[in-house]
Short mmCIF file of C-alpha atoms and ligand atoms in Angstrom, two decimals:
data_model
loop_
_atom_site.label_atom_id
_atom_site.label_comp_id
_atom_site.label_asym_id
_atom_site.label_seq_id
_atom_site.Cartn_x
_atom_site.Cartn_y
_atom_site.Cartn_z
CA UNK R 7 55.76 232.90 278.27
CA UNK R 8 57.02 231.05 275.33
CA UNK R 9 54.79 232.07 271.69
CA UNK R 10 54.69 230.05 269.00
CA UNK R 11 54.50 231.48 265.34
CA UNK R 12 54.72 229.52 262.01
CA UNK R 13 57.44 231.62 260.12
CA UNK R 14 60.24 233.91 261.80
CA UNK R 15 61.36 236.32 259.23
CA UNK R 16 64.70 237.82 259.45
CA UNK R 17 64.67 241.29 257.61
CA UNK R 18 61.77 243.74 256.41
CA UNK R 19 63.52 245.57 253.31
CA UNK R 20 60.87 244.36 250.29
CA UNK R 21 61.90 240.78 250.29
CA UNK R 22 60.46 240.24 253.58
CA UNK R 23 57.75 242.40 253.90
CA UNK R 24 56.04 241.12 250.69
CA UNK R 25 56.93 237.54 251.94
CA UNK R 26 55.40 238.77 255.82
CA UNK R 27 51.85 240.01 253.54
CA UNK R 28 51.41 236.82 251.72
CA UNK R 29 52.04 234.59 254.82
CA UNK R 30 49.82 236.43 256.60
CA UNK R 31 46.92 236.92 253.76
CA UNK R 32 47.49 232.70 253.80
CA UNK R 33 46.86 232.36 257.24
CA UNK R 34 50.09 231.94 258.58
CA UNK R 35 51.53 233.24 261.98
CA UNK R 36 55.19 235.47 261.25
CA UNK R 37 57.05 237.49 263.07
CA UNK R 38 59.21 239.86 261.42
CA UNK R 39 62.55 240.99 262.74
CA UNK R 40 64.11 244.11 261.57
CA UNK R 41 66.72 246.63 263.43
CA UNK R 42 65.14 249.92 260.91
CA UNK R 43 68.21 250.95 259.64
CA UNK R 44 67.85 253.41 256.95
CA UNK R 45 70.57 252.33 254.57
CA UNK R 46 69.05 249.18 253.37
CA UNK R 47 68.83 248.36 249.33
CA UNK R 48 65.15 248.48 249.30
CA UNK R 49 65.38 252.19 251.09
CA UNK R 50 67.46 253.13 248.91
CA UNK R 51 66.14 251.73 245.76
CA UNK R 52 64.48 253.92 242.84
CA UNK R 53 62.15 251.03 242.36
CA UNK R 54 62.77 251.78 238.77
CA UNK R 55 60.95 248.37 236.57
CA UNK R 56 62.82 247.99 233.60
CA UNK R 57 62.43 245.35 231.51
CA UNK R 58 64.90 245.80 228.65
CA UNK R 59 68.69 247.01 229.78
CA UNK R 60 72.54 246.70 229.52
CA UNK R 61 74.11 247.93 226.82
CA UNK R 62 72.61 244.47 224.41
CA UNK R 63 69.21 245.88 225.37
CA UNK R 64 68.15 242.31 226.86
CA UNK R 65 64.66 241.22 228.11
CA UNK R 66 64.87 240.22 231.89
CA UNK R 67 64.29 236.27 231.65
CA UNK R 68 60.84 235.34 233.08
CA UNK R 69 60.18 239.31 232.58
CA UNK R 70 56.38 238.01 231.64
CA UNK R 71 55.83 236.42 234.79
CA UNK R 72 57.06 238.54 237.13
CA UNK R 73 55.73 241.96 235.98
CA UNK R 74 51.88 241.57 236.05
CA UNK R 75 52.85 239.72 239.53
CA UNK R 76 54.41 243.11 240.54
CA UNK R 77 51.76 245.60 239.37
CA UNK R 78 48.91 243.27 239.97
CA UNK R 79 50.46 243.48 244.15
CA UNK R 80 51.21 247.01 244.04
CA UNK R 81 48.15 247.76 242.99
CA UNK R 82 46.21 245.66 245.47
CA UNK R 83 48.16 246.80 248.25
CA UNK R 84 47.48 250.42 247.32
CA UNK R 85 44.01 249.66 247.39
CA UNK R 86 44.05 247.75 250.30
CA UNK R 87 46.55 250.88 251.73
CA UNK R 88 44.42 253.55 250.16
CA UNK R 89 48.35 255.00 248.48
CA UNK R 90 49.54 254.79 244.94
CA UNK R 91 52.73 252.92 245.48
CA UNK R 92 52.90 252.23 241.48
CA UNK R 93 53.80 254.52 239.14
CA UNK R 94 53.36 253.57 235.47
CA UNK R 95 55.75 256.40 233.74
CA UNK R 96 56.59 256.33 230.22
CA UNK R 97 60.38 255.80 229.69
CA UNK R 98 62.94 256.60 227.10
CA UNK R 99 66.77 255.47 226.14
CA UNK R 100 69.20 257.82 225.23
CA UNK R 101 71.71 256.16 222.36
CA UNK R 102 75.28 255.99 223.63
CA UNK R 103 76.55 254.80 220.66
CA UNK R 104 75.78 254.38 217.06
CA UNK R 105 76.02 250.64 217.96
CA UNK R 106 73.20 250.68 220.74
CA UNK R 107 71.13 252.63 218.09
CA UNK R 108 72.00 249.62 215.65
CA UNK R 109 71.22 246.99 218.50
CA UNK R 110 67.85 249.06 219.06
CA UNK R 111 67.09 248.41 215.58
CA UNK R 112 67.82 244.28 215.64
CA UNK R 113 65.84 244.35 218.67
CA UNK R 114 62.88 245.95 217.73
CA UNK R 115 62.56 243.83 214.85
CA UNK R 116 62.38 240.41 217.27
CA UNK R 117 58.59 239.73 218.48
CA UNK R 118 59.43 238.79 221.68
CA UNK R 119 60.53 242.54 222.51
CA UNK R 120 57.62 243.92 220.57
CA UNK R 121 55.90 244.78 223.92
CA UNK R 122 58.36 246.54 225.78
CA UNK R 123 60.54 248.87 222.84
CA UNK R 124 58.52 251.52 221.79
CA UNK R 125 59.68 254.57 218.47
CA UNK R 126 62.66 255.72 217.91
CA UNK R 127 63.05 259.82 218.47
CA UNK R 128 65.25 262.51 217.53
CA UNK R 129 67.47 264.14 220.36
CA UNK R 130 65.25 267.40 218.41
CA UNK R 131 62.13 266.49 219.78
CA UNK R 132 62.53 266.93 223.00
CA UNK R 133 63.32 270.09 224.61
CA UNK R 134 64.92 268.73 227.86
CA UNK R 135 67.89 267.70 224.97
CA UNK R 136 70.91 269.28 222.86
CA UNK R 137 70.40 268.42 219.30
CA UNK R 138 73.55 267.63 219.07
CA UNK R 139 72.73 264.02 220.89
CA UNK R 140 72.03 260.93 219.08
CA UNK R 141 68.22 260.79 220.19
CA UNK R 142 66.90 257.44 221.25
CA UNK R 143 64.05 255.26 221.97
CA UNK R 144 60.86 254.77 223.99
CA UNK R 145 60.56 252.16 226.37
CA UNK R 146 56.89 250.63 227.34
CA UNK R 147 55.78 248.93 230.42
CA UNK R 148 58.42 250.99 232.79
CA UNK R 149 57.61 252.89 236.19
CA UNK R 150 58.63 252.81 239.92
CA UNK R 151 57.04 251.58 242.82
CA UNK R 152 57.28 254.56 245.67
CA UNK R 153 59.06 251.55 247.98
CA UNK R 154 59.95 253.35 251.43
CA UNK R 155 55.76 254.88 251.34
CA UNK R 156 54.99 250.91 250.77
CA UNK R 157 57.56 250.01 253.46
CA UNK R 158 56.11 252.14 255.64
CA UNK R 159 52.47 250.99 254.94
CA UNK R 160 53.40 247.42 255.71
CA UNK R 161 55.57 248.09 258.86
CA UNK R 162 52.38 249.98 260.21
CA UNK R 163 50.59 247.38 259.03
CA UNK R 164 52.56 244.48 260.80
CA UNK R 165 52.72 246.91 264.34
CA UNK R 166 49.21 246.69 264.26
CA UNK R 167 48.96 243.20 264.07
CA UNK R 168 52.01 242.88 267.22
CA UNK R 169 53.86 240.72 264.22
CA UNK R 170 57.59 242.50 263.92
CA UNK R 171 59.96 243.46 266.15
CA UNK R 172 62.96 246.35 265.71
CA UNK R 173 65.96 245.10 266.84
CA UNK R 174 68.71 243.23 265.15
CA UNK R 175 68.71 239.40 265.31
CA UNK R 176 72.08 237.77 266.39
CA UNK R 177 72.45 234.36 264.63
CA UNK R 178 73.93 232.94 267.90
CA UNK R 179 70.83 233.26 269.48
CA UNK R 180 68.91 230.82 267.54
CA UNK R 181 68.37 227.41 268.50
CA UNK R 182 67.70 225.02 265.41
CA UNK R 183 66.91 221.29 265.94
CA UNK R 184 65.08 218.90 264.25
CA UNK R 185 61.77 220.32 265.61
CA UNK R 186 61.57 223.79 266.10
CA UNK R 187 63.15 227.11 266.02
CA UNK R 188 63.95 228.81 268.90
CA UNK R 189 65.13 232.41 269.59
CA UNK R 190 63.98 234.90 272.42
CA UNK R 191 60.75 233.90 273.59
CA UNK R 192 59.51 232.90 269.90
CA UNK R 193 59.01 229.16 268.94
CA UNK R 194 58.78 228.70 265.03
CA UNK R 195 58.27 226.48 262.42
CA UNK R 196 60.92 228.20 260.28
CA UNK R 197 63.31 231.11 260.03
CA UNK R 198 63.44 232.42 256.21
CA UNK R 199 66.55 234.84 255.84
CA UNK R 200 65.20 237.96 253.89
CA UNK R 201 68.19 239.65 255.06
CA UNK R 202 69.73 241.07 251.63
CA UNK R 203 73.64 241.10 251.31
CA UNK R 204 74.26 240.26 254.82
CA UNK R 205 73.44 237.03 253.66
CA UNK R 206 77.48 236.16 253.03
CA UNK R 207 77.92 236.66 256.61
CA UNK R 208 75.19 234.10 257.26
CA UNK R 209 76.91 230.78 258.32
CA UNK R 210 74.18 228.74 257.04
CA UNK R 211 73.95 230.30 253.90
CA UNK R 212 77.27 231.82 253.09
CA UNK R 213 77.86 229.00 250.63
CA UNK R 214 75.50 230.61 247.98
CA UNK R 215 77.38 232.56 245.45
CA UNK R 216 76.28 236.26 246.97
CA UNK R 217 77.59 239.21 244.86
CA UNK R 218 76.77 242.22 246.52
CA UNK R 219 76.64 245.47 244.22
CA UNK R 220 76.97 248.50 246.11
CA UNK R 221 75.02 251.86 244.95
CA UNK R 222 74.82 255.54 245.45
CA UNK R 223 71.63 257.52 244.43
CA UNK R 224 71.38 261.25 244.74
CA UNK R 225 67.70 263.14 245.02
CA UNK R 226 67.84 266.61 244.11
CA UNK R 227 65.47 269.55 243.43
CA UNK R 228 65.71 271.96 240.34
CA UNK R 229 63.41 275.15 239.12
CA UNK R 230 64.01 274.34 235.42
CA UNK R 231 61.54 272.40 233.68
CA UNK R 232 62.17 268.22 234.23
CA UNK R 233 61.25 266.03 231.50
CA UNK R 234 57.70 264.27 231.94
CA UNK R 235 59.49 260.14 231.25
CA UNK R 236 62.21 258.57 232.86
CA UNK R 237 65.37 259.05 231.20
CA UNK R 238 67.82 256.36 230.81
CA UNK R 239 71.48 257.98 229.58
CA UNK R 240 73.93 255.15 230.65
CA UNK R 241 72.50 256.53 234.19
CA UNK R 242 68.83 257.68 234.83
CA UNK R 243 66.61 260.58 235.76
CA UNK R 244 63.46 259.78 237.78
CA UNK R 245 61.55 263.25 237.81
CA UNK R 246 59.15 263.28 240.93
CA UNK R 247 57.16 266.26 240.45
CA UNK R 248 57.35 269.60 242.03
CA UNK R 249 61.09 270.01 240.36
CA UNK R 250 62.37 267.21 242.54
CA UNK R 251 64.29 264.31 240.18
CA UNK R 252 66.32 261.43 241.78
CA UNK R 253 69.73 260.13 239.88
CA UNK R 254 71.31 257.56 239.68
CA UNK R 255 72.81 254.91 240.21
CA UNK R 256 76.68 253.56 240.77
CA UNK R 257 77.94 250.17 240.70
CA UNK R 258 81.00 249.36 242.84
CA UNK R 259 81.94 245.98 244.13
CA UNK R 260 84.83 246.70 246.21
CA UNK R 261 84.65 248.04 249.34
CA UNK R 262 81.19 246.89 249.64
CA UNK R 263 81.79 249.54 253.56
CA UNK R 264 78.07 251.65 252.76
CA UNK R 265 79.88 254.99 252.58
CA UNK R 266 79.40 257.20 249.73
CA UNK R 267 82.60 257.38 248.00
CA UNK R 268 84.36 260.63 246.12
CA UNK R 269 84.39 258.84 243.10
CA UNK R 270 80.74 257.63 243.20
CA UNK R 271 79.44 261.13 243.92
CA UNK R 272 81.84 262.79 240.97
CA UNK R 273 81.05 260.01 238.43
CA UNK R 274 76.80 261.50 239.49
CA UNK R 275 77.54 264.62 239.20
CA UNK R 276 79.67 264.24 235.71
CA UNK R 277 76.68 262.30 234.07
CA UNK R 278 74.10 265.07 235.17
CA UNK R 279 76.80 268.14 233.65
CA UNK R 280 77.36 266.19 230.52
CA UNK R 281 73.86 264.77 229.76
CA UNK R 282 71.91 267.76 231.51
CA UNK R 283 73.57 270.60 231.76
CA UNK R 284 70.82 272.86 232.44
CA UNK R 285 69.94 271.00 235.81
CA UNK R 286 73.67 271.41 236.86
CA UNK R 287 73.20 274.00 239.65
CA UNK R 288 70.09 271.89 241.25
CA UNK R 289 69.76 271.73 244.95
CA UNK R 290 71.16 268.50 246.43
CA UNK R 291 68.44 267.10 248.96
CA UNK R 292 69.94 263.98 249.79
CA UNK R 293 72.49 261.49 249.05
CA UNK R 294 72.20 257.69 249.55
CA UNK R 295 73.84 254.71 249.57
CA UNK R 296 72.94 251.12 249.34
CA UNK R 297 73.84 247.47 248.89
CA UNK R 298 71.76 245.20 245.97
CA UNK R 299 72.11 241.58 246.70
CA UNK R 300 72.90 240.52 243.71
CA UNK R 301 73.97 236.47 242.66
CA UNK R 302 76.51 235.28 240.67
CA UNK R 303 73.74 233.47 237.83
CA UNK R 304 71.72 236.81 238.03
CA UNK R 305 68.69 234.63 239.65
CA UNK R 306 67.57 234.71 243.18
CA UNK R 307 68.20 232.34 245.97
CA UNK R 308 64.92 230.92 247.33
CA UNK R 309 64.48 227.75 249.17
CA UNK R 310 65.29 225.32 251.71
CA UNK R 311 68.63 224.80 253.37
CA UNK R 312 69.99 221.17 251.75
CA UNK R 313 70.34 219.95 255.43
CA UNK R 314 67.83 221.85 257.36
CA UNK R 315 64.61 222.51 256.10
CA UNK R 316 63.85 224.89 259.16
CA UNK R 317 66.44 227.15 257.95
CA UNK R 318 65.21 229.13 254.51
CA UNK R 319 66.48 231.83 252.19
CA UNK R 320 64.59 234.26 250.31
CA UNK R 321 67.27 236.84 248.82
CA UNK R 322 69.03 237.45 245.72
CA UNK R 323 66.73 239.54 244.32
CA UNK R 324 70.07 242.14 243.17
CA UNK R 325 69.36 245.13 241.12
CA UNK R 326 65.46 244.11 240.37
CA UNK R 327 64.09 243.28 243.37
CA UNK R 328 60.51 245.51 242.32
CA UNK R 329 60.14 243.37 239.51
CA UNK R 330 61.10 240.09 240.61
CA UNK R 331 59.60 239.66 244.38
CA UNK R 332 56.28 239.89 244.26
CA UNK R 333 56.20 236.79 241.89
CA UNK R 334 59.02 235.12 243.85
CA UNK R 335 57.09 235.42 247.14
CA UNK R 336 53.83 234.13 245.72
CA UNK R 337 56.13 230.50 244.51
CA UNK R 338 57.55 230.65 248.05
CA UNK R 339 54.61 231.11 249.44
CA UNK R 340 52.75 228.42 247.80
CA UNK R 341 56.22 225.91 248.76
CA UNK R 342 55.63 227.15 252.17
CA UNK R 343 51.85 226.67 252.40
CA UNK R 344 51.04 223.87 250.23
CA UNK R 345 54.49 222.37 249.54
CA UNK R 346 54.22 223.30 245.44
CA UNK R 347 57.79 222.81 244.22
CA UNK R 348 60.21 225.97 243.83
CA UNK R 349 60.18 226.72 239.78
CA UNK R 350 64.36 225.45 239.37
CA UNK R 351 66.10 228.87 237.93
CA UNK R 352 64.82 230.27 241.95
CA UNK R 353 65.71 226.86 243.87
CA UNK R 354 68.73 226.96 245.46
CA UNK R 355 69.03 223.52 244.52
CA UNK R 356 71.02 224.75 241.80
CA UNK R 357 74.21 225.49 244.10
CA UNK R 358 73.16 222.41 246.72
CA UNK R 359 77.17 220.63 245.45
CA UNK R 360 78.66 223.29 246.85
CA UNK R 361 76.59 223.20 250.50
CA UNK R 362 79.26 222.06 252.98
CA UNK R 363 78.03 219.01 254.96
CA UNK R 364 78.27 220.38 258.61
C1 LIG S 420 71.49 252.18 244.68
C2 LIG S 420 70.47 251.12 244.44
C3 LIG S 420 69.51 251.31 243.46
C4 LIG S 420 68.57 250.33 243.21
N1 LIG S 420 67.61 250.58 242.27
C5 LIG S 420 66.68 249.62 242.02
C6 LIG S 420 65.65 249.85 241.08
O1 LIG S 420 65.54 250.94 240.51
N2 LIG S 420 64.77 248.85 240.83
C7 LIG S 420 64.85 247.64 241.48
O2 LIG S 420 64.03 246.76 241.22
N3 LIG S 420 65.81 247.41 242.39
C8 LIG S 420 66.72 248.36 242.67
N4 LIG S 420 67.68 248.13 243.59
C9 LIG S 420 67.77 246.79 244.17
C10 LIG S 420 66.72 246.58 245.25
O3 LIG S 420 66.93 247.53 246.22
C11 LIG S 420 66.83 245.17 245.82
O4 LIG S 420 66.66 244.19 244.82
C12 LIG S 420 65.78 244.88 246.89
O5 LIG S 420 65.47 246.03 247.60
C13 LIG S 420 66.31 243.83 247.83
O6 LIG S 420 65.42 243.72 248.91
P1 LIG S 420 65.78 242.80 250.14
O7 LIG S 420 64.64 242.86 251.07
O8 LIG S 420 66.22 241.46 249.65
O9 LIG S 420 67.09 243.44 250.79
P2 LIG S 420 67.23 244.72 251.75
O10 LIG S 420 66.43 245.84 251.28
O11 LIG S 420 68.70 244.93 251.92
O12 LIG S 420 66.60 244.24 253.11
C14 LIG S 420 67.27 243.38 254.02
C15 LIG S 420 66.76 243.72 255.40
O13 LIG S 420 67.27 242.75 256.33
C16 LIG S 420 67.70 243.42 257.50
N5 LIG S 420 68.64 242.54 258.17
C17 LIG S 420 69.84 242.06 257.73
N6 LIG S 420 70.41 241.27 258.67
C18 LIG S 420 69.54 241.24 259.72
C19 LIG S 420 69.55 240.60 261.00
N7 LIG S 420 70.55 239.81 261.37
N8 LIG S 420 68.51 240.83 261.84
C20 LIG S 420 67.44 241.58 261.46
N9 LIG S 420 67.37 242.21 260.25
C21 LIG S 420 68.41 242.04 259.41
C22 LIG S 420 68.31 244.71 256.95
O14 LIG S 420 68.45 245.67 257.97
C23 LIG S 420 67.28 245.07 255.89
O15 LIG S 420 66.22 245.82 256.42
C24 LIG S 420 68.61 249.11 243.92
C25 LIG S 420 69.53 248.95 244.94
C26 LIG S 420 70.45 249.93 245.20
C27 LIG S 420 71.44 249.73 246.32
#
């Protein structure tokens, strides 16, 4: 018997299971398709929000939309979940250079980062630090969003409801036309692609300037005393409690083959020796790799194919997906349920030129 659903979403990693809640808190019929493979960027995330980085210490454009969007969400869905998915967790910088602590220094002094760079500290204050360092800064409005418990809620969530499906969806098996969707024994409205950097091996959407970023993350456990904050040192320590700290993360474009790689794991290992030395003979507890889907302008792609409407993207969302989907997926929501216009630094309007005609 053939069902009919409103939205077919292809991929549950954060993009589409945020999308899959706010369809479904609207009203709307989805059915989620997702082969659970463990790999994924949003598995493999920190879920680190960050609103000032890079070595220019620059404000993530739009950063006062999207974060009370995010924590607003996470907080509603731990409610709603009875978890804490949120963590609100001070932060600090470590200098790198006498030049980051003079670009520290110009920022702070600019209103528009007033809520987001906090003191400046001496490497001597702190006791997880050699004095010999440079010291650095405090960062406010930072945290991480526990994303595989909040996965997990939502995948639960959506079994219960008999609206996703684990397996893998072949592109070859959809039937578009001017109509309807079809593909198994599913009739839709739409199919939105939420499927993160396989995306450039979608041939409706391979056009989009994709630049997939991939990343290894290590989790470890120590007995020595962890600092309390986040620590951001070029890389980053995320202390969990109970001794257990994640690290992280790499950046390599090429091969983009999600296998950890020698170098990745020495260049890990060589940050934690040089920055933390006293953590050095920690327990590893698990390695992981992942792919961000990250876009050429730094913006995500959201939106409607240029020549199909039935055929949607919601992706891009590269190294800060945490902080930039829960806003994203209320817009797309609201173009998908009322037909309010895409804000234009999301639309994938902005690459529609280079859209091949067939
Ligand atoms: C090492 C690393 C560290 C990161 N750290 C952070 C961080 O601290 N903070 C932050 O905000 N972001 C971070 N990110 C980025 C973040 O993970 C992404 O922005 C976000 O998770 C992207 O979510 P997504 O749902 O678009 O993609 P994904 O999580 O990749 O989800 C895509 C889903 O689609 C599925 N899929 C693909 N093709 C198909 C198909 N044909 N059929 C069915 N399913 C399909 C996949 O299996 C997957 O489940 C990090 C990423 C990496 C790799």
């Amino acid at each position: 018997m053939i069902k009919k659903i409103n939205i077919l979403i292809v991929g549950q990693g954060l993009a589409g299971s945020l999308l899959g809640w706010r369809l479904l808190q609207a009203g709307h019929s989805v059915l989620i398709v997702d082969p659970g493979l463990k790999h994924t960027a949003s598995r493999t995330a920190a879920g680190l929000i960050n609103p000032i980085t890079g070595k220019r210490l620059v404000k993530t454009e739009h950063v006062e939309e999207y974060l009370p969007a995010a924590i607003g969400l996470y907080q509603q869905l731990g409610e709603f979940f009875g978890e804490t998915f949120w963590h609100a967790k001070r932060q600090v910088r470590l200098f790198q250079s006498d030049e980051e602590c003079e670009q520290w220094k110009k920022r702070r002094s600019e209103a528009a980062y007033k809520p987001y760079l906090g003191d400046q500290f001496n490497a001597d204050t702190k006791a997880y630090l050699h004095d010999s360092l440079k010291g650095g800064f405090e960062q406010k409005q930072c945290g991480y969003l526990d994303t595989n418990l909040l996965l997990d809620a939502l995948k639960q969530y959506f079994q219960e409801k008999g609206c996703i499906t684990q397996q893998h969806l072949n592109i070859s098996d959809l039937t578009v036309n001017d109509l309807t969707i079809q593909w198994q024994n599913y009739t839709a409205d739409k199919v939105v692609f939420c499927d993160g950097y396989q995306l450039q091996n979608n041939p409706w959407f391979s056009w989009l300037p994709l630049q997939p970023a991939q990343g290894e993350i290590f989790t470890l456990k120590t007995s020595k005393t962890l600092p309390e904050e986040i620590v951001q040192f070029g890389k980053w320590l995320l202390p969990l409690g109970n001794g257990m700290f994640r690290l992280g993360s790499t950046w390599q474009w090429k091969p983009i083959d999600e296998q950890i790689s020698a170098k990745a794991e020495a260049t890990l290992t060589v940050a934690l020796e040089q920055q933390f030395p006293q953590y050095s003979d920690a327990k590893l507890i698990q390695k992981q790799v992942g792919v961000r889907p990250g876009t050429r302008d730094k913006m995500p792609f959201i939106g409607n194919h240029p020549h199909c409407s039935k055929l949607s993207v919601f992706n891009g969302f590269g190294s800060k997906g945490t902080l930039m989907i829960p806003w994203c997926s209320e817009r797309f929501c609201e173009l998908l349920t009322k037909g309010v216009m895409l804000p234009s630094f999301v639309d994938i309007k902005r690459y529609e030129g280079d859209c091949p005609v067939d």
